Amino acid sequence: MSAIDDLPPLREVIAAHGLSARKSLGQNFLLDLNLTAKIARSAGDLTGADVLEIGPGPGGLTRGLLAEGARRVVAVEKDDRCLPALAEIAAAYPGRLEILSGDALEIDVARDLTPPVKIVANLPYNVGTELLTRWLDPPDWPPFWQTLTLMFQREVAERITAGPGSKAYGRLSVLAAWRSDARIVMDLPPSAFTPPPKVRSAVVHLTPLPEPRFPANAKTLTRTVAAAFNQRRKMLRAALKRLAPDIEDRLIAAGIAPTARAEEVPLEAFCALARELDAH
Ligand code: SAM
């Protein structure tokens, strides 16, 4: 195995800084630097890009991103125990790594970044979907990021990339497909992590479309899709009845059978329904 940098192996870093993994912080670390460099490469060419990383932990992926040529990495970490280990990486890559200590759900980092911005992260499972939802629904479109390359539990990755008619199809699939291309680019077994999680993981790569695939108001579409999938076993005329008194008519006008269930409805029809709801 060739070294990607001159820093100590991650097992030594973890031992030296006492970084025993905490479940409450979703800590499953990647210790194979060849693997983290491969994940970094799956984000495309990083040279000339600012990379936002959430949850660098002991810094395995951070080192991969820097070794693969990221112009600058801005990394947000909640666990202060990791800061000394991350400071060592920053010293090895002068001026290229900035660590922000805190909760990624609370810190607004967009303004610290210079475009083009790529987001790459092995996400803590407890905040992953919330962060993705926010990145997919910013105030302006196109968003501040050029690509998202994110590790999730395999089941979540399938939900993000699923199409209608499958069990995995849901709110995340519709929101991702509306304004981005999303695909699974890597599959990882539990043994890739320390400690190994119970389930498989996968890396999802998303690129934003210049315009939404079909016109709709973001708020209305989000509200409609959330209501539809919150009661996914119900027929839409029942699941959506709070959205409009004449929901059956609105569904028919959008070309959706009132007896259909959310799982069967393609993105285009959800967008048509959102437009119908706004028009009345
Ligand atoms: N990137 C490292 C790797 O690949 O080995 C660690 C990944 S581990 C799955 C998730 C990391 O996110 C942990 O370092 C954890 O402390 C951090 N984390 C958890 N919740 C966070 C939050 N709300 N904001 C920022 N970092 C968080």
Coordinates of N, CA and C in Angstrom, one line a residue, residues 37-145:
A37 N -8.8 8.2 -0.4 CA -8.4 8.9 -1.6 C -9.3 8.6 -2.8
K38 N -9.7 7.3 -2.8 CA -10.6 6.8 -3.8 C -12.0 7.6 -3.7
I39 N -12.5 7.7 -2.5 CA -13.7 8.5 -2.3 C -13.5 9.9 -2.7
A40 N -12.4 10.5 -2.4 CA -12.1 11.9 -2.8 C -12.1 12.0 -4.3
R41 N -11.6 11.0 -5.0 CA -11.5 11.0 -6.5 C -12.9 10.9 -7.1
S42 N -13.8 10.2 -6.4 CA -15.2 10.0 -6.9 C -15.9 11.4 -6.9
A43 N -15.4 12.4 -6.3 CA -16.0 13.7 -6.3 C -15.5 14.5 -7.6
G44 N -14.7 13.9 -8.4 CA -14.2 14.5 -9.6 C -12.9 15.3 -9.3
D45 N -12.6 16.2 -10.2 CA -11.3 16.9 -10.1 C -11.5 18.0 -9.0
L46 N -10.6 17.9 -8.0 CA -10.7 18.8 -6.8 C -9.8 20.0 -6.9
T47 N -8.8 19.9 -7.9 CA -7.9 21.0 -7.9 C -8.7 22.3 -8.3
G48 N -8.4 23.4 -7.7 CA -9.1 24.6 -7.9 C -10.4 24.7 -7.3
A49 N -10.8 23.7 -6.4 CA -12.1 23.8 -5.7 C -11.9 23.9 -4.2
D50 N -12.8 24.6 -3.6 CA -13.0 24.6 -2.1 C -13.8 23.4 -1.8
V51 N -13.4 22.6 -0.8 CA -14.2 21.4 -0.4 C -14.7 21.6 1.0
L52 N -16.0 21.4 1.1 CA -16.6 21.5 2.5 C -16.8 20.0 2.9
E53 N -16.2 19.7 4.1 CA -16.3 18.4 4.7 C -17.0 18.5 6.0
I54 N -18.0 17.7 6.2 CA -18.7 17.6 7.5 C -18.2 16.4 8.3
G55 N -17.8 16.6 9.5 CA -17.4 15.5 10.3 C -16.1 14.8 9.9
P56 N -14.9 15.6 10.0 CA -13.7 15.0 9.5 C -13.1 13.9 10.5
G57 N -13.6 14.0 11.8 CA -13.1 13.0 12.8 C -11.6 13.0 12.9
P58 N -10.9 11.8 12.8 CA -9.5 11.8 12.9 C -8.8 12.3 11.6
G59 N -9.6 12.5 10.5 CA -9.1 13.1 9.3 C -8.7 12.2 8.1
G60 N -9.2 11.0 8.1 CA -8.9 10.1 7.0 C -9.3 10.6 5.7
L61 N -10.6 11.0 5.6 CA -11.1 11.6 4.3 C -10.5 12.9 4.0
T62 N -10.3 13.7 5.1 CA -9.6 15.0 4.9 C -8.3 14.9 4.2
R63 N -7.5 13.9 4.7 CA -6.2 13.7 4.1 C -6.3 13.2 2.6
G64 N -7.3 12.4 2.3 CA -7.6 12.0 1.0 C -7.9 13.2 0.1
L65 N -8.7 14.1 0.6 CA -9.1 15.3 -0.2 C -7.9 16.2 -0.5
L66 N -7.1 16.4 0.6 CA -5.9 17.2 0.4 C -4.9 16.6 -0.6
A67 N -4.7 15.3 -0.4 CA -3.7 14.6 -1.2 C -4.2 14.6 -2.7
E68 N -5.5 14.6 -2.9 CA -6.1 14.6 -4.3 C -6.1 16.0 -4.8
G69 N -5.6 17.0 -4.1 CA -5.3 18.3 -4.7 C -6.4 19.4 -4.4
A70 N -7.3 19.2 -3.5 CA -8.3 20.2 -3.2 C -7.5 21.5 -2.9
R71 N -8.0 22.6 -3.5 CA -7.4 23.9 -3.2 C -7.4 24.2 -1.7
R72 N -8.6 24.0 -1.1 CA -8.8 24.3 0.3 C -9.9 23.4 0.8
V73 N -9.7 22.9 2.0 CA -10.8 22.1 2.7 C -11.2 22.9 3.9
V74 N -12.5 23.1 4.0 CA -13.1 23.6 5.2 C -13.9 22.5 5.9
A75 N -13.5 22.1 7.1 CA -14.1 21.0 7.7 C -14.8 21.4 9.1
V76 N -16.0 20.9 9.2 CA -16.8 21.2 10.4 C -16.9 20.0 11.3
E77 N -16.3 20.0 12.5 CA -16.3 18.9 13.4 C -16.9 19.2 14.8
K78 N -17.8 18.4 15.2 CA -18.5 18.7 16.5 C -17.7 18.1 17.7
D79 N -16.9 17.1 17.5 CA -16.2 16.5 18.6 C -14.8 17.2 18.8
D80 N -14.7 18.0 19.8 CA -13.4 18.7 20.1 C -12.2 17.8 20.3
R81 N -12.5 16.6 20.7 CA -11.3 15.6 20.9 C -10.5 15.5 19.6
C82 N -11.2 15.7 18.4 CA -10.5 15.5 17.1 C -9.6 16.7 16.7
L83 N -9.8 17.8 17.4 CA -9.1 19.0 16.9 C -7.6 19.0 16.9
P84 N -6.9 18.4 17.9 CA -5.5 18.3 17.8 C -5.0 17.5 16.7
A85 N -5.7 16.3 16.4 CA -5.3 15.5 15.3 C -5.5 16.3 13.9
L86 N -6.5 17.0 13.9 CA -6.8 17.8 12.6 C -5.8 18.9 12.5
A87 N -5.4 19.5 13.6 CA -4.4 20.6 13.6 C -3.0 20.0 13.0
E88 N -2.7 18.8 13.2 CA -1.5 18.2 12.7 C -1.6 18.1 11.1
I89 N -2.8 17.8 10.6 CA -3.0 17.7 9.2 C -2.9 19.2 8.6
A90 N -3.5 20.1 9.3 CA -3.4 21.5 8.8 C -2.0 22.0 8.7
A91 N -1.1 21.5 9.7 CA 0.3 21.9 9.7 C 1.0 21.3 8.5
A92 N 0.6 20.1 8.1 CA 1.3 19.4 7.0 C 0.9 20.0 5.6
Y93 N -0.3 20.7 5.6 CA -0.8 21.3 4.3 C -1.0 22.8 4.6
P94 N 0.0 23.6 4.7 CA -0.1 25.0 5.1 C -1.1 25.7 4.3
G95 N -2.0 26.4 5.0 CA -3.0 27.3 4.3 C -4.1 26.6 3.6
R96 N -4.1 25.3 3.7 CA -5.2 24.6 2.8 C -6.3 23.9 3.7
L97 N -6.1 23.9 5.0 CA -7.2 23.2 5.8 C -7.6 24.1 6.9
E98 N -8.9 24.4 6.9 CA -9.5 25.2 8.0 C -10.5 24.4 8.7
I99 N -10.3 24.3 10.0 CA -11.2 23.5 10.9 C -12.2 24.4 11.6
L100 N -13.5 24.1 11.5 CA -14.5 24.9 12.3 C -15.0 23.9 13.3
S101 N -14.9 24.3 14.5 CA -15.4 23.5 15.6 C -16.9 23.8 15.9
G102 N -17.7 22.8 15.8 CA -19.2 23.1 16.1 C -20.1 22.1 15.4
D103 N -21.4 22.4 15.5 CA -22.4 21.5 14.9 C -22.7 22.0 13.5
A104 N -22.6 21.1 12.5 CA -22.8 21.5 11.1 C -24.3 21.9 10.9
L105 N -25.2 21.5 11.8 CA -26.6 21.9 11.6 C -26.8 23.4 12.1
E106 N -25.8 23.9 12.8 CA -25.9 25.3 13.3 C -25.0 26.3 12.7
I107 N -23.9 25.8 12.1 CA -22.9 26.8 11.6 C -23.2 27.0 10.1
D108 N -23.3 28.3 9.7 CA -23.5 28.6 8.3 C -22.1 28.8 7.6
V109 N -21.7 27.8 6.8 CA -20.4 27.9 6.3 C -20.3 28.4 4.8
A110 N -21.5 28.5 4.2 CA -21.5 28.9 2.8 C -20.7 30.1 2.5
R111 N -20.7 31.1 3.4 CA -20.1 32.4 3.1 C -18.5 32.3 3.3
D112 N -18.0 31.2 3.9 CA -16.6 31.1 4.1 C -16.0 30.4 2.9
L113 N -16.8 30.0 1.9 CA -16.3 29.2 0.8 C -16.2 30.0 -0.5
T114 N -15.2 29.8 -1.3 CA -15.1 30.4 -2.6 C -15.4 29.4 -3.7
P115 N -16.3 29.8 -4.6 CA -16.6 28.8 -5.7 C -15.4 28.5 -6.6
P116 N -15.4 27.4 -7.2 CA -16.4 26.3 -7.1 C -16.3 25.5 -5.8
V117 N -17.4 25.1 -5.2 CA -17.5 24.4 -4.0 C -17.9 23.0 -4.2
K118 N -17.2 22.0 -3.7 CA -17.7 20.7 -3.7 C -17.8 20.2 -2.2
I119 N -18.9 19.5 -2.0 CA -19.2 19.0 -0.6 C -18.9 17.5 -0.6
V120 N -18.0 17.1 0.3 CA -17.6 15.7 0.3 C -17.6 15.3 1.8
A121 N -18.3 14.2 2.2 CA -18.4 13.9 3.6 C -18.8 12.4 3.8
N122 N -18.2 11.8 4.8 CA -18.7 10.6 5.4 C -19.6 11.0 6.5
L123 N -20.9 11.1 6.3 CA -21.8 11.8 7.2 C -22.1 11.1 8.4
P124 N -22.2 11.8 9.5 CA -22.7 11.1 10.7 C -24.2 10.8 10.5
Y125 N -24.5 9.5 10.7 CA -25.8 9.0 10.3 C -27.0 9.8 10.8
N126 N -26.8 10.4 12.0 CA -27.9 11.1 12.7 C -28.2 12.4 12.1
V127 N -27.3 13.0 11.3 CA -27.6 14.3 10.7 C -27.6 14.3 9.2
G128 N -27.2 13.2 8.6 CA -27.0 13.1 7.2 C -28.2 13.5 6.3
T129 N -29.4 13.0 6.6 CA -30.5 13.3 5.7 C -31.0 14.8 5.9
E130 N -30.9 15.3 7.2 CA -31.2 16.7 7.4 C -30.3 17.6 6.6
L131 N -29.0 17.3 6.6 CA -28.1 18.2 5.8 C -28.4 18.1 4.4
L132 N -28.6 16.8 3.9 CA -28.9 16.7 2.4 C -30.1 17.5 2.1
T133 N -31.2 17.4 2.9 CA -32.4 18.1 2.6 C -32.2 19.6 2.5
R134 N -31.3 20.1 3.4 CA -31.0 21.5 3.3 C -30.2 21.9 2.1
W135 N -29.2 21.0 1.7 CA -28.4 21.3 0.5 C -29.3 21.3 -0.7
L136 N -30.3 20.4 -0.7 CA -31.2 20.3 -1.9 C -32.2 21.4 -2.0
D137 N -32.4 22.2 -0.9 CA -33.4 23.2 -0.8 C -32.9 24.5 -0.3
P138 N -31.9 25.1 -1.0 CA -31.4 26.3 -0.6 C -32.3 27.5 -1.0
P139 N -32.1 28.7 -0.5 CA -32.9 29.8 -1.0 C -32.8 30.1 -2.5
D140 N -31.6 29.9 -3.0 CA -31.4 30.2 -4.5 C -30.9 28.9 -5.2
W141 N -31.3 28.9 -6.5 CA -30.9 27.8 -7.4 C -30.4 28.3 -8.6
P142 N -29.2 27.9 -9.2 CA -28.4 26.8 -8.7 C -27.8 27.1 -7.4
P143 N -27.5 26.0 -6.6 CA -27.0 26.2 -5.2 C -25.5 26.6 -5.1
F144 N -25.1 26.9 -3.9 CA -23.7 27.3 -3.7 C -22.7 26.2 -4.0
W145 N -23.2 24.9 -4.1 CA -22.3 23.8 -4.3 C -22.3 23.3 -5.8

